[in-house]
Short mmCIF file of C-alpha atoms in Angstrom, two decimals:
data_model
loop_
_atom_site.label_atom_id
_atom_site.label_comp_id
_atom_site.label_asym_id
_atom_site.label_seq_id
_atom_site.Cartn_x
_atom_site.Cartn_y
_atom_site.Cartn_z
CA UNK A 1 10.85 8.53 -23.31
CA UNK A 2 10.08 6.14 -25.99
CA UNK A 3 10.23 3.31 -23.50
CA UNK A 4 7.68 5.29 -21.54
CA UNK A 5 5.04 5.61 -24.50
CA UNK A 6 5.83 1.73 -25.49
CA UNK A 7 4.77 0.74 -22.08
CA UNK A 8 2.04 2.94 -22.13
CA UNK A 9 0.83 0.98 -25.07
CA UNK A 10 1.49 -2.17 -23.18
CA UNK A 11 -0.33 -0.81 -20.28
CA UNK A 12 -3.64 0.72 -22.11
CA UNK A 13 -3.66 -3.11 -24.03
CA UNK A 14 -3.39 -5.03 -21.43
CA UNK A 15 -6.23 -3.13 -19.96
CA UNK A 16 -8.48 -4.08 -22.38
CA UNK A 17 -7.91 -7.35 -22.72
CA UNK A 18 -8.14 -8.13 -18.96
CA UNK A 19 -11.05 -6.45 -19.07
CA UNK A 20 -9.85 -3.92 -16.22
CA UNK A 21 -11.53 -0.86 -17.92
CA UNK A 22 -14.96 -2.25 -18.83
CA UNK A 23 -15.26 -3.35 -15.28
CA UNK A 24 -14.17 -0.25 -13.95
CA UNK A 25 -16.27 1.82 -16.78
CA UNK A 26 -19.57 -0.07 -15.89
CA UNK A 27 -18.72 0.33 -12.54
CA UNK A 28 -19.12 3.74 -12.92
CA UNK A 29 -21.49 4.65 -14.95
CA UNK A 30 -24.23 2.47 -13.16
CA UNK A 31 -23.23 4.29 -10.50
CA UNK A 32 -23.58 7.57 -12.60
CA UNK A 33 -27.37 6.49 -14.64
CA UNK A 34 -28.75 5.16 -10.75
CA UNK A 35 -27.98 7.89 -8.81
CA UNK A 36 -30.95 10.01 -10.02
CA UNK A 37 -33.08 7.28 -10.53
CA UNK A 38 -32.85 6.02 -7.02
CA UNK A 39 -33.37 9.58 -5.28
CA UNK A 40 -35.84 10.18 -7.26
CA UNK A 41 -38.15 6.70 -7.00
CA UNK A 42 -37.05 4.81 -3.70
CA UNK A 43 -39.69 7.21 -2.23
CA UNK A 44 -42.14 5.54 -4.23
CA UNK A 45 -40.80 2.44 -4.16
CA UNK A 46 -40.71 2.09 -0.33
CA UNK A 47 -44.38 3.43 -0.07
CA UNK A 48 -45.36 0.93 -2.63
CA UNK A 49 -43.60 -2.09 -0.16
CA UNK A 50 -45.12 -0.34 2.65
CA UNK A 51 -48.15 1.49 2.41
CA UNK A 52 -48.45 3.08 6.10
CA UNK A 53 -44.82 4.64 4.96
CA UNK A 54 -44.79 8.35 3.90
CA UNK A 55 -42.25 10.61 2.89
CA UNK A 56 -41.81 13.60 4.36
CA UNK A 57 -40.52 15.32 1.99
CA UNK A 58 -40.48 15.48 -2.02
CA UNK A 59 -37.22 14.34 -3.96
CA UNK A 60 -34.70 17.49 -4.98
CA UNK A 61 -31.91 16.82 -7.36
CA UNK A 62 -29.53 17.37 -4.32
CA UNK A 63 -30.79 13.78 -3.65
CA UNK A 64 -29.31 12.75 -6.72
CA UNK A 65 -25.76 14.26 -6.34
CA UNK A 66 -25.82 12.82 -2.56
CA UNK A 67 -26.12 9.34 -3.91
CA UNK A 68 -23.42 10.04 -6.95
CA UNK A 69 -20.75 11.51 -4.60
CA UNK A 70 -21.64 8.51 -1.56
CA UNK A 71 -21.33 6.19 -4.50
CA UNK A 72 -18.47 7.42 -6.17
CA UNK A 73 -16.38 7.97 -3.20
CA UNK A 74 -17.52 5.05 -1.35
CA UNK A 75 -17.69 1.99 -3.88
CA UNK A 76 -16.41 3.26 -7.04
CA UNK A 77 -13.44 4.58 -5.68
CA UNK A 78 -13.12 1.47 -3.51
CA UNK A 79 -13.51 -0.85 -6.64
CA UNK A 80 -10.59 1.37 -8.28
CA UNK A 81 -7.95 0.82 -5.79
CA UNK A 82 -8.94 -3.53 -5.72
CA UNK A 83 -9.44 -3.54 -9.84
CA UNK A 84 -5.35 -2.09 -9.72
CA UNK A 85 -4.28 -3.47 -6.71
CA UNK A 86 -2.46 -6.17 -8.64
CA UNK A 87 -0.55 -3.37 -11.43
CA UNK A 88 2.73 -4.71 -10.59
CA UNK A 89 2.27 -7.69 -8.56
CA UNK A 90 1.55 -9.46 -11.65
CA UNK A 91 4.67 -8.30 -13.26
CA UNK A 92 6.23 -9.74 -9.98
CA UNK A 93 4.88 -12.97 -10.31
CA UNK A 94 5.53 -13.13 -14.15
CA UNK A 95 9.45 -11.97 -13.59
CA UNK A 96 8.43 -9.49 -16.77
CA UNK A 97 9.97 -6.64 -15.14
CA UNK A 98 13.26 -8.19 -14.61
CA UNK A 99 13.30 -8.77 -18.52
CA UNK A 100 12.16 -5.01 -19.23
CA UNK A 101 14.68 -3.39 -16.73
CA UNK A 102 17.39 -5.19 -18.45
CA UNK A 103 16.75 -4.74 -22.01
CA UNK A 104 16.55 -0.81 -20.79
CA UNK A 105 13.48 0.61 -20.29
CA UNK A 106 13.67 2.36 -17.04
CA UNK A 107 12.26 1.95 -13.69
CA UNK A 108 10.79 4.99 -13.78
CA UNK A 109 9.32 4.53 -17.15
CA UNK A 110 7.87 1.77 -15.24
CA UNK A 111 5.82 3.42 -12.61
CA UNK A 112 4.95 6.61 -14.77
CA UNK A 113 3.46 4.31 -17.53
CA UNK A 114 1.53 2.22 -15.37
CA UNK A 115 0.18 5.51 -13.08
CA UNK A 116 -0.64 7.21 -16.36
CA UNK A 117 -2.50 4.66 -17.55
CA UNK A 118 -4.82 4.06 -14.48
CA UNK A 119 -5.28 7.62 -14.10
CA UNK A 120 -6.51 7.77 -17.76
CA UNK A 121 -8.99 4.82 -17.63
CA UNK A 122 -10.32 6.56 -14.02
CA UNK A 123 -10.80 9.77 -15.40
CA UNK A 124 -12.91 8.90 -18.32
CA UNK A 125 -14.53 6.58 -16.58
CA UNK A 126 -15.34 9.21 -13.71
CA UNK A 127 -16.31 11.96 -16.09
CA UNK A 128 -18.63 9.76 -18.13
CA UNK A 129 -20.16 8.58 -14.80
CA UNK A 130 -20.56 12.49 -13.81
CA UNK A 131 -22.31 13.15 -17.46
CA UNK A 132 -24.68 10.26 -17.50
CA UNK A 133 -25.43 11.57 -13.29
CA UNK A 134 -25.91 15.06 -14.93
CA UNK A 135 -28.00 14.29 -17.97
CA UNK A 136 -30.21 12.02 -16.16
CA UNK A 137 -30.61 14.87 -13.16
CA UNK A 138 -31.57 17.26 -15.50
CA UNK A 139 -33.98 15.02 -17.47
CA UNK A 140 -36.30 14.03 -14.33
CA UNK A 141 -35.89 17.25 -12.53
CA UNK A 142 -36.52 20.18 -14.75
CA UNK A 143 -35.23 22.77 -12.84
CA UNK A 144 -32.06 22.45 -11.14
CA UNK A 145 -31.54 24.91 -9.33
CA UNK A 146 -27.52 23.98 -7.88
CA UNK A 147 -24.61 26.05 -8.14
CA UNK A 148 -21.06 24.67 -8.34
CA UNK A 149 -21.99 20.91 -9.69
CA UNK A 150 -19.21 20.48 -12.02
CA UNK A 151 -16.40 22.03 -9.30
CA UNK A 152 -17.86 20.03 -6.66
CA UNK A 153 -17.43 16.77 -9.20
CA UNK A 154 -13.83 18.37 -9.96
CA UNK A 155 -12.61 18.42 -6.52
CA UNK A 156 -14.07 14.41 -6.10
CA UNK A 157 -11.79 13.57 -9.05
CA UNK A 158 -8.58 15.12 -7.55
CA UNK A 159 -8.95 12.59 -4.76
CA UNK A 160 -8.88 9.46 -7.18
CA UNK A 161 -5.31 10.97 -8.10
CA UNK A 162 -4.59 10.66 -4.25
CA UNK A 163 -5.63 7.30 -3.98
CA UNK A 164 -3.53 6.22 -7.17
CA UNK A 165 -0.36 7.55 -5.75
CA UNK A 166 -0.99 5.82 -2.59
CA UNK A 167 -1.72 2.15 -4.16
CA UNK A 168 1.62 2.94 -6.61
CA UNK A 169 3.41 3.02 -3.27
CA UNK A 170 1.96 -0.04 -1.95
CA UNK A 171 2.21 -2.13 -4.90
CA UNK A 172 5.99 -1.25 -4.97
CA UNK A 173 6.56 -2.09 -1.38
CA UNK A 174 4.61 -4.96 -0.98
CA UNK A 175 4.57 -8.01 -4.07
CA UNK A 176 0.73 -9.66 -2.93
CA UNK A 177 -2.30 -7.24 -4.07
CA UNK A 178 -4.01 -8.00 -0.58
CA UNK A 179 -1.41 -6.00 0.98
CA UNK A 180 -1.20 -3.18 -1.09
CA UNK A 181 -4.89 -2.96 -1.46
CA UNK A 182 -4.43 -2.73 2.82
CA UNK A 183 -1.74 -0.78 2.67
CA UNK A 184 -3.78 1.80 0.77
CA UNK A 185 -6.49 1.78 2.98
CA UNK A 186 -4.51 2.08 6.09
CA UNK A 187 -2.61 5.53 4.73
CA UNK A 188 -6.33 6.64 3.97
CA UNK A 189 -6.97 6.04 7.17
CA UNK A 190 -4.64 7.94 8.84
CA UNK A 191 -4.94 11.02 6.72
CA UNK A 192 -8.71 10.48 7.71
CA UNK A 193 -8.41 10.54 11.28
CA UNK A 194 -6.45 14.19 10.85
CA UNK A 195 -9.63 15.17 10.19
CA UNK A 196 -10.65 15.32 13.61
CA UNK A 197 -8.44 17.50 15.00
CA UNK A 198 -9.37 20.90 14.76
CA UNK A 199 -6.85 23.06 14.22
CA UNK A 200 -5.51 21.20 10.56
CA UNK A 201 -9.24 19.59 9.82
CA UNK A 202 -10.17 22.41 7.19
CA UNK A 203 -6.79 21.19 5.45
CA UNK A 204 -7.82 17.52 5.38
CA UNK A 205 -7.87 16.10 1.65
CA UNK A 206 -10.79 14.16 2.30
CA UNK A 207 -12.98 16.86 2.77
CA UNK A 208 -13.01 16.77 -0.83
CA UNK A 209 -15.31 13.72 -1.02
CA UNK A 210 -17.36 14.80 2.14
CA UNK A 211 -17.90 18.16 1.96
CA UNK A 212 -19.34 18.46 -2.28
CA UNK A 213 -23.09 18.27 -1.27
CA UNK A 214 -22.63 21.49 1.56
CA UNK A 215 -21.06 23.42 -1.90
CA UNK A 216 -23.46 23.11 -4.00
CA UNK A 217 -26.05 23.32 -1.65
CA UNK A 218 -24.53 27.02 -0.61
CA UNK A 219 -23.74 26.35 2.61
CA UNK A 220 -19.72 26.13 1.91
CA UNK A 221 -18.20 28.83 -0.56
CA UNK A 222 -15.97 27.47 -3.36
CA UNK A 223 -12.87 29.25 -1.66
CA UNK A 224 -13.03 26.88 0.87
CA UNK A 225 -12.06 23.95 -0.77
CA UNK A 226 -8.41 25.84 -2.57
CA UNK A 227 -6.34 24.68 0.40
CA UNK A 228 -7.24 21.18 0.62
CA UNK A 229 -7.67 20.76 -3.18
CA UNK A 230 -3.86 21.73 -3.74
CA UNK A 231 -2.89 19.26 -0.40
CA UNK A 232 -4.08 16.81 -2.34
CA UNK A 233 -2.56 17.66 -5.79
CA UNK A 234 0.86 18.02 -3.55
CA UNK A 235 0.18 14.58 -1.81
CA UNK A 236 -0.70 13.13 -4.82
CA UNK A 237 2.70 14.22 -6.70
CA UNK A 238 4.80 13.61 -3.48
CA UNK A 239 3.50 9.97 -3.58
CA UNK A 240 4.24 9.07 -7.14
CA UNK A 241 7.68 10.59 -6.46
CA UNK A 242 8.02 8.59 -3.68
CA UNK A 243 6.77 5.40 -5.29
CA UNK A 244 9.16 5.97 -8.19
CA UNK A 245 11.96 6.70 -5.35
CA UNK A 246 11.61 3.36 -3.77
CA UNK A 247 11.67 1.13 -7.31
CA UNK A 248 14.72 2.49 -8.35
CA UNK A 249 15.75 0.73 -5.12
CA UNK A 250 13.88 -2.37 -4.99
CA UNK A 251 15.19 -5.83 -5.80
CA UNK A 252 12.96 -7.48 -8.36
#
């Protein structure tokens, strides 16, 4: 374990000083300070660059958490998976991880470290995105009026888990971060298009990220959501097991 933590060390410094996490932090949290903003004043805004344009309806802070989950999911995710795309195609590149193996850290060590790490820098950046989407919600809407914000933002956050086990798998199979950055998107894909068959669609992962605006809305109930939530914990695990499966074998 102690080569674990000293790559963990490695990982969390390297981060920094490639300037991974502040990208991925700012990322976020624009995404998390503009959601309310824009809901709220792009009504304005597009009657003030075109005046015969009305509105048809008033701004509700459901507005707000449409455009945090759509952003979140859509680009902030995306720019998640390309920002680690490269997590061990550098060490490829470098021939670091021959070095490491054979001084004795383990391969497993390895792909924990470097999953742990990512998931850490996601997480608070997700969370502090969610806060600043929050604060600012309640701040130009007084009255909020939503039930089930903060397990609707839990269940989004379970899928960035998903997405992390799928990219470890990629990066170990394929050495060029184009490929695994495809790779990842492909396997989303797929687990995507389950979605539209009928019988196994209310067990699709990805209702996670499309569904959060229907529960706190009220027209989904919170019960809903167990069964795919714990599909995607069980993907998620299944894929770093598998990722860690295929370095042991891999030739580096």
């Amino acid at each position: 374990m102690s080569g674990y933590f000293a790559f963990v060390k490695k990982e969390f410094t390297e981060n920094m000083k490639n300037y991974r996490f502040l990208i991925l932090f700012a990322i976020f949290l624009v995404f998390g300070i503009m959601s309310a903003f824009l809901a709220k004043f792009t009504p304005e805004i597009l009657s003030a660059l075109a005046a015969d344009m009305e509105m048809t309806s008033e701004p509700v802070p459901l507005d707000a958490w449409k455009q945090f989950y759509k952003n979140i999911s859509g680009v902030g995710f995306s720019a998640f998976i390309i920002l680690f795309g490269n997590c061990l195609s550098s060490e490829y590149s470098k021939g670091t991880l021959v070095l490491m193996v054979t001084k004795g850290l383990s391969r497993r060590a390895v792909i924990l470290a470097k999953y742990t790490v990512a998931a850490a820098l996601m997480t608070v950046s997700y969370w502090i995105a969610y806060a600043a989407a929050y604060v600012y919600t309640a701040l130009l809407w007084k009255d909020i009026g939503l039930s089930n914000v903060t397990f609707a933002a839990f269940l989004l956050w379970i899928i960035g888990f998903l997405y992390l086990s799928i990219l470890m798998i990629g990066c170990v199979i394929f050495k060029q971060m184009f490929t695994s950055i495809l790779f990842t998107g492909g396997i989303v894909a797929l687990i995507s298009l389950f979605g539209m068959i009928e019988p196994i669609a209310k067990f699709n992962p990805f209702i996670l990220t499309s569904k959060n605006v229907d529960l706190i809305s009220g027209k989904i109930i919170p019960a809903e959501f167990i069964i795919p939530a714990f599909i995607s914990v069980v993907l998620s695990i299944l894929g770093l097991l598998i990722a860690i499966r295929l370095f042991n074998k891999k030739q580096l």
